[in-house]
PDB file of C-alpha atoms in Angstrom:
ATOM      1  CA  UNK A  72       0.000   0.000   0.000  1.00 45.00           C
ATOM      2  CA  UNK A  73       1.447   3.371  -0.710  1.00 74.00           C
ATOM      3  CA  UNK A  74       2.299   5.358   1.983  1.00 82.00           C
ATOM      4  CA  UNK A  75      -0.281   8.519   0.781  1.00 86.00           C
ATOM      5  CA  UNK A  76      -3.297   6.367   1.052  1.00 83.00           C
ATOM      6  CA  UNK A  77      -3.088   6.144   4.543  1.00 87.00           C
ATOM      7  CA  UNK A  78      -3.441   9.882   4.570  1.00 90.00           C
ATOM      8  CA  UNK A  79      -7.204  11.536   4.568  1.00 90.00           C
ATOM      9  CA  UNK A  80      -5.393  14.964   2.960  1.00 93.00           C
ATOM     10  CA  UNK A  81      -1.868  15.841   1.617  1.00 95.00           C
ATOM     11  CA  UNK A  82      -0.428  19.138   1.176  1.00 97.00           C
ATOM     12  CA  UNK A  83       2.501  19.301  -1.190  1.00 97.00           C
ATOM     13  CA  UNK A  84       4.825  22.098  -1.450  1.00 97.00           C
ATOM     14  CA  UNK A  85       7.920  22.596  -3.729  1.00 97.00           C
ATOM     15  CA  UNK A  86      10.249  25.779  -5.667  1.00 95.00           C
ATOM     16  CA  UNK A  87       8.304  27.191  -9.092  1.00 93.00           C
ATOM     17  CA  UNK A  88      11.480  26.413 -11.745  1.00 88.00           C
ATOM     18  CA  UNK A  89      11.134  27.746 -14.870  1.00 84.00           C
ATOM     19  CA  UNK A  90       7.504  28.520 -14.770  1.00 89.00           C
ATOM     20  CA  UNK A  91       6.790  24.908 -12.968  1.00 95.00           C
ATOM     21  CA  UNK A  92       6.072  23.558  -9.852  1.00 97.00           C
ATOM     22  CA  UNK A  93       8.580  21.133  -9.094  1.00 96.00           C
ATOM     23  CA  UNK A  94       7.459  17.766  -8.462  1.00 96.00           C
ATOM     24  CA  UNK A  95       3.540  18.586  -9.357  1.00 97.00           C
ATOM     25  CA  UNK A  96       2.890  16.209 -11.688  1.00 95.00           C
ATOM     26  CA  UNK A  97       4.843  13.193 -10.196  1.00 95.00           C
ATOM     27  CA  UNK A  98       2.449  13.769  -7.104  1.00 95.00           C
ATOM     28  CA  UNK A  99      -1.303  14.492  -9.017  1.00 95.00           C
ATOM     29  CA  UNK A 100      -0.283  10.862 -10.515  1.00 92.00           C
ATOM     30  CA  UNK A 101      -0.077   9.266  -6.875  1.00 92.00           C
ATOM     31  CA  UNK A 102      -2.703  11.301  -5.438  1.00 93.00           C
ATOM     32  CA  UNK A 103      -4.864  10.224  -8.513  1.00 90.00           C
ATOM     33  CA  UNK A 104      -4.175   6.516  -7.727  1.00 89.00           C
ATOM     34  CA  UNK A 105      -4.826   6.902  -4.419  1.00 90.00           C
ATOM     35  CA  UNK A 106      -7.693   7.560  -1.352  1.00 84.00           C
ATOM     36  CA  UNK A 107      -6.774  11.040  -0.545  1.00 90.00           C
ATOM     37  CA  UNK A 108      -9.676  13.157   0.313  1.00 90.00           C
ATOM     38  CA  UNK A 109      -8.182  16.421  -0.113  1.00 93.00           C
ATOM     39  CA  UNK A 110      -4.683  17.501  -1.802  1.00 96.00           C
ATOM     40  CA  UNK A 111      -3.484  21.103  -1.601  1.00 97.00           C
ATOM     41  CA  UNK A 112      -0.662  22.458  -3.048  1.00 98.00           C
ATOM     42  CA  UNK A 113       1.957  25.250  -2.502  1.00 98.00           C
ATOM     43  CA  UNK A 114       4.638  26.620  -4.533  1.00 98.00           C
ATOM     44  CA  UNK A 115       7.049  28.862  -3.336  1.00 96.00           C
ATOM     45  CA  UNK A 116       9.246  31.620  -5.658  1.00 92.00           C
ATOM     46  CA  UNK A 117      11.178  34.111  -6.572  1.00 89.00           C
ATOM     47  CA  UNK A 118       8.196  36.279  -7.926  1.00 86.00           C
ATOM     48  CA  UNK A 119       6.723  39.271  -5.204  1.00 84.00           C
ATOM     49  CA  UNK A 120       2.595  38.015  -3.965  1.00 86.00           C
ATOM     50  CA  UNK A 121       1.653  41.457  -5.911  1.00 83.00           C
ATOM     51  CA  UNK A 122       2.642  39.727  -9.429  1.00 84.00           C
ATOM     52  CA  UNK A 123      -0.991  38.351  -9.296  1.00 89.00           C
ATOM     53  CA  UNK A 124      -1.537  37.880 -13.440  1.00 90.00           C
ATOM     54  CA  UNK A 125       1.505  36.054 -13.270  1.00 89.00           C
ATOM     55  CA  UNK A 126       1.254  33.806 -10.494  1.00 94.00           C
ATOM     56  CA  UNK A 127      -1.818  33.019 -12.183  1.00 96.00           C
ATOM     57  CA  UNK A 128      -0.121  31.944 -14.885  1.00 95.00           C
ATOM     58  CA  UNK A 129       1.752  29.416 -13.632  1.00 95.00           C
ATOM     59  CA  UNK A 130      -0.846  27.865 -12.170  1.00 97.00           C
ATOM     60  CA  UNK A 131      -2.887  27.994 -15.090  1.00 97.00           C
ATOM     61  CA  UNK A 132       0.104  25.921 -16.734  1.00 96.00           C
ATOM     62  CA  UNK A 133       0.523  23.091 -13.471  1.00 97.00           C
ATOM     63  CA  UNK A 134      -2.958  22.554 -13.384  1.00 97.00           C
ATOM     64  CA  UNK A 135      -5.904  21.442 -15.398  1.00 96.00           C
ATOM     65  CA  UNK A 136      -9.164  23.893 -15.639  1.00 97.00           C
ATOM     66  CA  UNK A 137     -10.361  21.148 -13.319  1.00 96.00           C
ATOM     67  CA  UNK A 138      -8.054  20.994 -11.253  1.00 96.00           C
ATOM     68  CA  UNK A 139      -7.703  24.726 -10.702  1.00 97.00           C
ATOM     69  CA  UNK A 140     -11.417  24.992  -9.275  1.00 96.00           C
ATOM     70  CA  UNK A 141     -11.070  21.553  -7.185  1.00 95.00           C
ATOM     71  CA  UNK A 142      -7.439  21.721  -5.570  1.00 96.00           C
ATOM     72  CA  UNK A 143      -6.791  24.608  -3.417  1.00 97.00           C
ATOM     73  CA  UNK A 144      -3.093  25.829  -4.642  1.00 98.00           C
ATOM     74  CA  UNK A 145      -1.365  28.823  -2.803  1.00 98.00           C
ATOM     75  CA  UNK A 146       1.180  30.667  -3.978  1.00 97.00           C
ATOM     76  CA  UNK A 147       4.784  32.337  -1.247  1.00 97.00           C
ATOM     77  CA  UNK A 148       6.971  34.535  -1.985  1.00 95.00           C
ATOM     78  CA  UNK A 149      10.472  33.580  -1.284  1.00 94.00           C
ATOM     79  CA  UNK A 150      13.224  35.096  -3.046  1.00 90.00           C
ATOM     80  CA  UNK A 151      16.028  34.359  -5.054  1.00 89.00           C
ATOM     81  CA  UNK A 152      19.380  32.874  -3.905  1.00 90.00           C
ATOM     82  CA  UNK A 153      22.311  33.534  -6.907  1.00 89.00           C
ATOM     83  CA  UNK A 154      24.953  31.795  -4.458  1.00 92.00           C
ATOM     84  CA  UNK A 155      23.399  28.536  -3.639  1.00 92.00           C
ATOM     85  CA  UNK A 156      22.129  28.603  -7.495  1.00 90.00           C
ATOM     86  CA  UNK A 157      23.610  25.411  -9.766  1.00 91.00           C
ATOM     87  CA  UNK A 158      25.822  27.234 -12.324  1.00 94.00           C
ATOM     88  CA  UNK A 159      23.258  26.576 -14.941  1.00 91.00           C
ATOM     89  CA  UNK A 160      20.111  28.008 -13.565  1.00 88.00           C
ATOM     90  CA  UNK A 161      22.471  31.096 -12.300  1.00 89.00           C
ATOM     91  CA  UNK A 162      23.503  31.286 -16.209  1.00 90.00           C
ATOM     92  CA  UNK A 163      20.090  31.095 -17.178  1.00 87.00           C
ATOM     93  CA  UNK A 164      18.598  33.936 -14.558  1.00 84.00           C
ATOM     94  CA  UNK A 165      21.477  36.331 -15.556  1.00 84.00           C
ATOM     95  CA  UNK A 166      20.569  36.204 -19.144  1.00 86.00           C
ATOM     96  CA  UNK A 167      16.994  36.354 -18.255  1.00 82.00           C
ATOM     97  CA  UNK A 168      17.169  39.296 -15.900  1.00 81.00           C
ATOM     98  CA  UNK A 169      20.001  40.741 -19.231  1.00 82.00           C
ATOM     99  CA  UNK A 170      16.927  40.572 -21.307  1.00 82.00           C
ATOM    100  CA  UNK A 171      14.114  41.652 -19.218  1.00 79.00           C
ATOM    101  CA  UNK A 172      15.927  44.828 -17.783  1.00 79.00           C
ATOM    102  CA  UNK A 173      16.686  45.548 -21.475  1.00 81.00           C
ATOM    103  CA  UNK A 174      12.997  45.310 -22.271  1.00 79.00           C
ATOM    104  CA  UNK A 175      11.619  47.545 -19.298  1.00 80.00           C
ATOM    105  CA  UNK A 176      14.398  49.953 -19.516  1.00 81.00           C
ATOM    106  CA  UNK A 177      12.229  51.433 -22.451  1.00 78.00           C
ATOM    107  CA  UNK A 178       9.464  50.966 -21.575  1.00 81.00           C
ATOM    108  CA  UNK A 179       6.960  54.614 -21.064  1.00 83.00           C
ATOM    109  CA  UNK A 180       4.460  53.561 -18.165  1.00 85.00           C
ATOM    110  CA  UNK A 181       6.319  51.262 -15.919  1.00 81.00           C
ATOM    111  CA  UNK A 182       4.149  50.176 -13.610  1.00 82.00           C
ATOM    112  CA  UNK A 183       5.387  49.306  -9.889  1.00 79.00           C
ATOM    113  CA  UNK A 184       5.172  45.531 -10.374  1.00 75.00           C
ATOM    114  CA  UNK A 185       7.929  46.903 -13.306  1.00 76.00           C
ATOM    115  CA  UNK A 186      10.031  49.145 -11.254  1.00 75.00           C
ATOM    116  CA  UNK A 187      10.246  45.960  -8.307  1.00 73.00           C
ATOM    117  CA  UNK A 188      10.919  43.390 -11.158  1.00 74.00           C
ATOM    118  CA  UNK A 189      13.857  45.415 -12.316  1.00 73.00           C
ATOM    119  CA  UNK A 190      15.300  46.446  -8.122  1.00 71.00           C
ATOM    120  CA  UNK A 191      14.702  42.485  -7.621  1.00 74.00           C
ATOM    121  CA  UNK A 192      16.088  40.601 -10.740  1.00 78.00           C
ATOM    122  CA  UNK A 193      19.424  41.196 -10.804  1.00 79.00           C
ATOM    123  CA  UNK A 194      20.866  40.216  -7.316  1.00 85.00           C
ATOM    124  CA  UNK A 195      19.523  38.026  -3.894  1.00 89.00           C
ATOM    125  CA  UNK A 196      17.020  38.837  -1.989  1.00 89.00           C
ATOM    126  CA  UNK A 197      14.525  37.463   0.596  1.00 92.00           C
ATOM    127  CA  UNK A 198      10.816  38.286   0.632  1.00 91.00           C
ATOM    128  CA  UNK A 199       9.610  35.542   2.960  1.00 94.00           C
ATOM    129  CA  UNK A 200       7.135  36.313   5.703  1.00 95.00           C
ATOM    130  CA  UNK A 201       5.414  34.074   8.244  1.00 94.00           C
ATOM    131  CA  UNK A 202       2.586  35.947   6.810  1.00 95.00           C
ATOM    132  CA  UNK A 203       2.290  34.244   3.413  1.00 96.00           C
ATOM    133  CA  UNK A 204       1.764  30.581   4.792  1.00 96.00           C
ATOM    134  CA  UNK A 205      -1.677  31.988   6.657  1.00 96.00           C
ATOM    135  CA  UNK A 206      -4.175  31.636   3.847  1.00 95.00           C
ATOM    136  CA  UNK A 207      -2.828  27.504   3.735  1.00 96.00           C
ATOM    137  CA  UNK A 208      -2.891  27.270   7.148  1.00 95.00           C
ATOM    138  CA  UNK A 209      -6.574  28.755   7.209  1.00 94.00           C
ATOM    139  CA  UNK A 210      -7.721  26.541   4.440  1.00 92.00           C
ATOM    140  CA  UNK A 211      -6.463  23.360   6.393  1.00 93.00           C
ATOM    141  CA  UNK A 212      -8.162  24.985   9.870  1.00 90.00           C
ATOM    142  CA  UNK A 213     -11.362  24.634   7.683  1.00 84.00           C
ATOM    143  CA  UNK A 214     -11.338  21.090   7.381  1.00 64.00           C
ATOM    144  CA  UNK A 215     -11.198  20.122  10.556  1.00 54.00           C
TER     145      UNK A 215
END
């Protein structure tokens, strides 16, 4: 017996890479095989909780239209660590943040989710917050 049917709900968590949520669809196939009542999901990332169209994005592209209205998904900020980065993804963030930064610096009406994109992109920061793992916590204190 797998260990995740003995389990009446699961919450899974993992890093957004490139757009995905690590680890998502390995899961959904044992969750989908197995008696779990409820699954949730969180994804953690380099993007700020104010990038809302995005965010949506990415969960629009992990997740099924189904799935989107039946598995409750959160999204926390995290940051972005260049010095505990693999060599390739720190290649591959340079060049993106290279090309992004190019793209904004011309841009007439940056908006503020613009402005933070460009402070944020380019070098390490933290964004964490105790604060971002309440809505989870309050969907799980609702099924109880």
């Amino acid at each position: 017996m797998d260990v995740i049917s003995q389990y009446d709900i699961v919450v899974f968590g993992s890093r957004l890479h490139a757009g995905t949520v690590d680890g998502l669809k390995n899961i959904k196939s044992k969750i989908a095989q197995s008696g779990v009542k409820k699954f949730v999901i969180f994804a953690t990332g380099a993007m700020p909780g104010t990038a809302s169209k995005d965010i949506q994005q990415v969960w629009e592209n992990n997740l099924t239209v189904d799935e989107l209205h039946k598995i409750p998904h959160f999204y926390m900020p995290g940051g972005l660590c260049y010095e505990k980065m693999p060599l390739p993804d720190k290649i591959m963030m340079k060049a993106f943040a290279h090309v992004m930064k190019s793209r904004l610096k011309h841009k007439q009406n940056k908006t503020q989710e613009d402005r933070d994109f460009e402070q944020t992109i380019s070098t390490s920061y933290d964004i964490s917050s105790k604060e971002y793992i309440m809505p989870l916590v309050n969907s799980l204190k609702g099924d109880k």
